[in-house]
Amino acid sequence: DSGVTQTPKHLITATGQRVTLRCSPRSGDLSVYWYQQSLDQGLQFLIQYYNGEERAKGNILERFSAQQFPDLHSELNLSSLELGDSALYFCASSIYRGGDTEAFFGQGTRLTVV
Amino acid sequence: GENVEQHPSTLSVQEGDSAVIKCTYSDSASNYFPWYKQELGKRPQLIIDIRSNVGEKKDQRIAVTLNKTAKHFSLHITETQPEDSAVYFCAASRMEYGNKLVFGAGTILRVKS
């Protein structure tokens, strides 16, 4: 167990719908990252938050948005879903303190758009 | 933007042989280089990492080397075992303020017994 919790584990929804994926980072970790992994694909960086503020943005679609709340949990919102959005969405968290910067991944949310 | 290239995309080795995976990064300010292993259907997990102030790091059968001048780093697995079969991802980052990890595309390693 990495200490990073993602809910739900599985999500099946129809095209055009909107979903919210939730991530609770490890206790004390200030950074939260979201990655998308499509079938047979690598880990595509979507967005990073650090202590509540957006820190970096990757190739995140305009239909997607995210936020990090004061308690440091994060949510990734996906709207106007398309078949191609079906993927495994990972959240990771890390803390930078004295050189410790390992990122720990959650188990992922498998999104299936039908 | 930052980019990490990883080769090969697939690698098949015989049990007991060595496996080498290579990565090249573009951001010269990167100073942290972790390697993650992802088994089928599971989350990526850190197996070894190296910081820019060292050239090599070893942990039992795995080792990582870093060439900052050439901006490339490699993962070496010796005496491979079937349980080493997985997808391996390299990544690069600047450690300051927990900067994002930029991942390579991944290498599917198959160890044949």
Short mmCIF file of C-alpha atoms in Angstrom, two decimals:
data_model
loop_
_atom_site.label_atom_id
_atom_site.label_comp_id
_atom_site.label_asym_id
_atom_site.label_seq_id
_atom_site.Cartn_x
_atom_site.Cartn_y
_atom_site.Cartn_z
CA ASP A 1 0.00 0.00 0.00
CA SER A 2 1.53 3.29 -1.15
CA GLY A 3 -0.61 5.46 1.11
CA VAL A 4 -2.20 7.22 -1.87
CA THR A 5 -5.91 6.50 -2.17
CA GLN A 6 -7.89 6.87 -5.35
CA THR A 7 -11.63 6.50 -5.72
CA PRO A 8 -13.45 5.01 -7.44
CA LYS A 9 -11.36 2.08 -8.69
CA HIS A 10 -13.58 1.53 -11.69
CA LEU A 11 -15.95 3.83 -13.50
CA ILE A 12 -18.14 3.12 -16.50
CA THR A 13 -19.98 5.99 -18.07
CA ALA A 14 -21.49 7.11 -21.33
CA THR A 15 -20.13 9.54 -23.87
CA GLY A 16 -20.95 13.13 -23.13
CA GLN A 17 -21.08 12.59 -19.40
CA ARG A 18 -18.99 14.17 -16.65
CA VAL A 19 -17.09 12.33 -13.93
CA THR A 20 -14.95 13.24 -10.95
CA LEU A 21 -11.96 11.21 -9.85
CA ARG A 22 -10.69 11.65 -6.33
CA CYS A 23 -7.22 11.33 -4.86
CA SER A 24 -6.07 11.45 -1.25
CA PRO A 25 -2.28 11.86 -1.05
CA ARG A 26 0.00 10.33 1.53
CA SER A 27 -0.12 12.10 4.85
CA GLY A 28 2.14 15.14 4.66
CA ASP A 29 2.71 15.05 0.90
CA LEU A 30 2.16 18.48 -0.64
CA SER A 31 2.42 17.63 -4.33
CA VAL A 32 -0.27 15.79 -6.23
CA TYR A 33 0.15 14.71 -9.84
CA TRP A 34 -2.36 13.29 -12.28
CA TYR A 35 -1.33 10.96 -15.08
CA GLN A 36 -3.28 9.27 -17.83
CA GLN A 37 -2.33 5.83 -19.10
CA SER A 38 -4.19 4.60 -22.16
CA LEU A 39 -4.03 1.00 -23.33
CA ASP A 40 -0.44 0.03 -24.15
CA GLN A 41 0.64 3.62 -23.62
CA GLY A 42 3.03 5.28 -21.25
CA LEU A 43 2.28 7.65 -18.44
CA GLN A 44 1.09 10.97 -19.80
CA PHE A 45 1.39 13.85 -17.37
CA LEU A 46 -1.80 15.87 -17.02
CA ILE A 47 -1.38 18.34 -14.18
CA GLN A 48 0.37 18.94 -10.86
CA TYR A 49 -0.70 20.77 -7.75
CA TYR A 50 1.57 21.83 -4.92
CA ASN A 51 0.03 22.85 -1.61
CA GLY A 52 -3.21 23.92 -3.23
CA GLU A 53 -1.79 25.74 -6.23
CA GLU A 54 -1.40 24.58 -9.79
CA ARG A 55 2.31 23.97 -10.36
CA ALA A 56 2.59 22.48 -13.81
CA LYS A 57 0.37 21.53 -16.69
CA GLY A 58 0.90 18.86 -19.29
CA ASN A 59 -1.17 17.92 -22.29
CA ILE A 60 -4.42 18.23 -20.41
CA LEU A 61 -7.52 18.72 -22.53
CA GLU A 62 -9.70 21.77 -21.95
CA ARG A 63 -12.53 19.37 -21.09
CA PHE A 64 -10.48 18.25 -18.11
CA SER A 65 -9.87 20.26 -14.95
CA ALA A 66 -8.49 19.60 -11.53
CA GLN A 67 -8.12 21.19 -8.15
CA GLN A 68 -6.42 20.56 -4.84
CA PHE A 69 -8.34 21.36 -1.70
CA PRO A 70 -7.08 22.80 1.63
CA ASP A 71 -6.88 19.29 3.10
CA LEU A 72 -4.61 18.45 0.11
CA HIS A 73 -6.89 15.93 -1.52
CA SER A 74 -7.36 16.46 -5.22
CA GLU A 75 -10.08 15.91 -7.77
CA LEU A 76 -9.81 15.47 -11.52
CA ASN A 77 -12.93 16.43 -13.42
CA LEU A 78 -13.50 15.02 -16.88
CA SER A 79 -16.40 16.40 -18.90
CA SER A 80 -18.00 15.83 -22.31
CA LEU A 81 -16.43 12.40 -22.23
CA GLU A 82 -15.39 10.71 -25.44
CA LEU A 83 -14.56 7.08 -26.16
CA GLY A 84 -10.89 8.03 -26.39
CA ASP A 85 -10.89 9.20 -22.78
CA SER A 86 -11.09 5.59 -21.66
CA ALA A 87 -7.90 5.01 -19.72
CA LEU A 88 -6.32 4.34 -16.38
CA TYR A 89 -5.94 7.57 -14.44
CA PHE A 90 -3.22 7.62 -11.80
CA CYS A 91 -2.71 10.05 -9.01
CA ALA A 92 0.70 10.33 -7.37
CA SER A 93 1.92 12.33 -4.43
CA SER A 94 5.30 13.42 -3.19
CA ILE A 95 6.95 15.74 -0.76
CA TYR A 96 10.14 17.64 -1.23
CA ARG A 97 11.93 17.89 2.04
CA GLY A 98 15.64 17.45 2.44
CA GLY A 99 16.01 15.69 -0.87
CA ASP A 100 13.22 13.16 -0.45
CA THR A 101 11.20 13.49 -3.62
CA GLU A 102 9.94 9.98 -4.41
CA ALA A 103 6.51 9.97 -5.98
CA PHE A 104 4.06 7.34 -4.76
CA PHE A 105 1.25 6.22 -7.01
CA GLY A 106 -2.28 5.29 -6.13
CA GLN A 107 -3.88 2.17 -7.56
CA GLY A 108 -5.53 4.16 -10.30
CA THR A 109 -9.07 4.69 -11.52
CA ARG A 110 -10.01 2.74 -14.62
CA LEU A 111 -12.41 4.83 -16.65
CA THR A 112 -14.42 3.19 -19.40
CA VAL A 113 -16.48 5.42 -21.66
CA VAL A 114 -19.14 3.56 -23.65
CA GLY B 1 9.16 21.42 -23.22
CA GLU B 2 10.80 18.66 -21.27
CA ASN B 3 11.04 15.32 -22.97
CA VAL B 4 12.34 11.90 -22.00
CA GLU B 5 13.03 9.31 -24.66
CA GLN B 6 13.28 5.66 -23.67
CA HIS B 7 14.64 2.68 -25.62
CA PRO B 8 13.94 -0.04 -26.44
CA SER B 9 10.16 -0.18 -26.34
CA THR B 10 10.25 -3.95 -25.86
CA LEU B 11 13.04 -6.19 -24.66
CA SER B 12 13.10 -9.96 -24.45
CA VAL B 13 15.90 -11.71 -22.58
CA GLN B 14 16.61 -15.22 -21.43
CA GLU B 15 16.42 -15.87 -17.72
CA GLY B 16 19.82 -15.19 -16.18
CA ASP B 17 20.89 -12.72 -18.84
CA SER B 18 21.26 -8.98 -18.31
CA ALA B 19 18.84 -6.30 -19.48
CA VAL B 20 19.67 -2.68 -20.22
CA ILE B 21 17.18 0.13 -20.77
CA LYS B 22 18.33 3.58 -21.84
CA CYS B 23 16.80 7.02 -21.46
CA THR B 24 17.71 10.46 -22.74
CA TYR B 25 16.35 13.68 -21.27
CA SER B 26 16.12 17.16 -22.71
CA ASP B 27 15.95 19.45 -19.67
CA SER B 28 19.53 20.08 -18.59
CA ALA B 29 18.28 21.32 -15.21
CA SER B 30 16.90 17.87 -14.34
CA ASN B 31 18.64 16.46 -11.29
CA TYR B 32 16.54 13.51 -10.18
CA PHE B 33 16.09 10.33 -12.22
CA PRO B 34 13.86 7.56 -10.87
CA TRP B 35 12.93 4.25 -12.42
CA TYR B 36 9.50 2.74 -11.92
CA LYS B 37 8.31 -0.82 -12.47
CA GLN B 38 4.70 -1.46 -13.39
CA GLU B 39 3.31 -4.97 -13.32
CA LEU B 40 0.19 -5.75 -15.31
CA GLY B 41 -2.85 -3.96 -13.90
CA LYS B 42 -0.91 -2.46 -11.02
CA ARG B 43 0.45 0.93 -10.08
CA PRO B 44 3.99 2.02 -10.95
CA GLN B 45 6.41 1.51 -8.08
CA LEU B 46 9.82 3.05 -7.59
CA ILE B 47 12.65 0.53 -7.87
CA ILE B 48 15.70 2.76 -7.87
CA ASP B 49 16.58 6.40 -8.33
CA ILE B 50 19.69 8.50 -8.82
CA ARG B 51 20.49 12.12 -8.21
CA SER B 52 22.72 14.21 -10.40
CA ASN B 53 25.57 14.36 -7.92
CA VAL B 54 26.40 10.67 -8.44
CA GLY B 55 27.23 8.69 -11.55
CA GLU B 56 26.10 5.23 -10.50
CA LYS B 57 23.92 3.56 -7.92
CA LYS B 58 23.42 -0.12 -7.20
CA ASP B 59 20.81 -2.09 -5.32
CA GLN B 60 21.35 -5.84 -5.48
CA ARG B 61 20.63 -6.91 -9.08
CA ILE B 62 19.68 -3.47 -10.36
CA ALA B 63 21.87 -0.49 -11.07
CA VAL B 64 21.44 2.89 -12.67
CA THR B 65 24.11 4.97 -14.38
CA LEU B 66 23.94 8.65 -15.22
CA ASN B 67 25.89 10.67 -17.76
CA LYS B 68 24.97 14.31 -17.21
CA THR B 69 27.11 15.58 -20.04
CA ALA B 70 25.33 13.40 -22.56
CA LYS B 71 22.01 13.74 -20.72
CA HIS B 72 21.31 10.06 -20.58
CA PHE B 73 20.83 7.44 -17.91
CA SER B 74 20.40 3.70 -17.99
CA LEU B 75 18.89 0.88 -15.95
CA HIS B 76 20.82 -2.37 -15.72
CA ILE B 77 19.25 -5.56 -14.43
CA THR B 78 21.57 -8.51 -13.97
CA GLU B 79 20.68 -12.20 -13.57
CA THR B 80 17.14 -11.53 -14.75
CA GLN B 81 14.31 -13.62 -13.34
CA PRO B 82 10.76 -14.22 -14.63
CA GLU B 83 9.40 -11.90 -11.94
CA ASP B 84 11.36 -9.06 -13.52
CA SER B 85 8.90 -9.17 -16.42
CA ALA B 86 7.01 -5.87 -16.33
CA VAL B 87 6.91 -2.42 -17.89
CA TYR B 88 9.74 -0.16 -16.79
CA PHE B 89 9.50 3.61 -16.92
CA CYS B 90 12.32 6.09 -16.55
CA ALA B 91 11.60 9.65 -15.48
CA ALA B 92 13.39 12.94 -14.99
CA SER B 93 12.63 15.84 -12.71
CA ARG B 94 13.99 18.86 -10.95
CA MET B 95 13.85 18.08 -7.26
CA GLU B 96 13.11 21.61 -6.14
CA TYR B 97 9.58 22.10 -4.83
CA GLY B 98 8.52 18.63 -5.89
CA ASN B 99 8.54 19.29 -9.58
CA LYS B 100 6.67 16.99 -11.88
CA LEU B 101 8.09 13.76 -13.15
CA VAL B 102 8.38 13.52 -16.91
CA PHE B 103 8.22 9.87 -17.91
CA GLY B 104 9.65 7.98 -20.80
CA ALA B 105 7.26 5.90 -22.91
CA GLY B 106 8.12 2.69 -21.12
CA THR B 107 9.89 -0.57 -21.92
CA ILE B 108 8.11 -3.92 -21.84
CA LEU B 109 10.63 -6.41 -20.45
CA ARG B 110 9.94 -10.10 -20.97
CA VAL B 111 12.16 -12.62 -19.24
CA LYS B 112 11.87 -16.05 -20.84
CA SER B 113 12.51 -19.08 -18.67
#
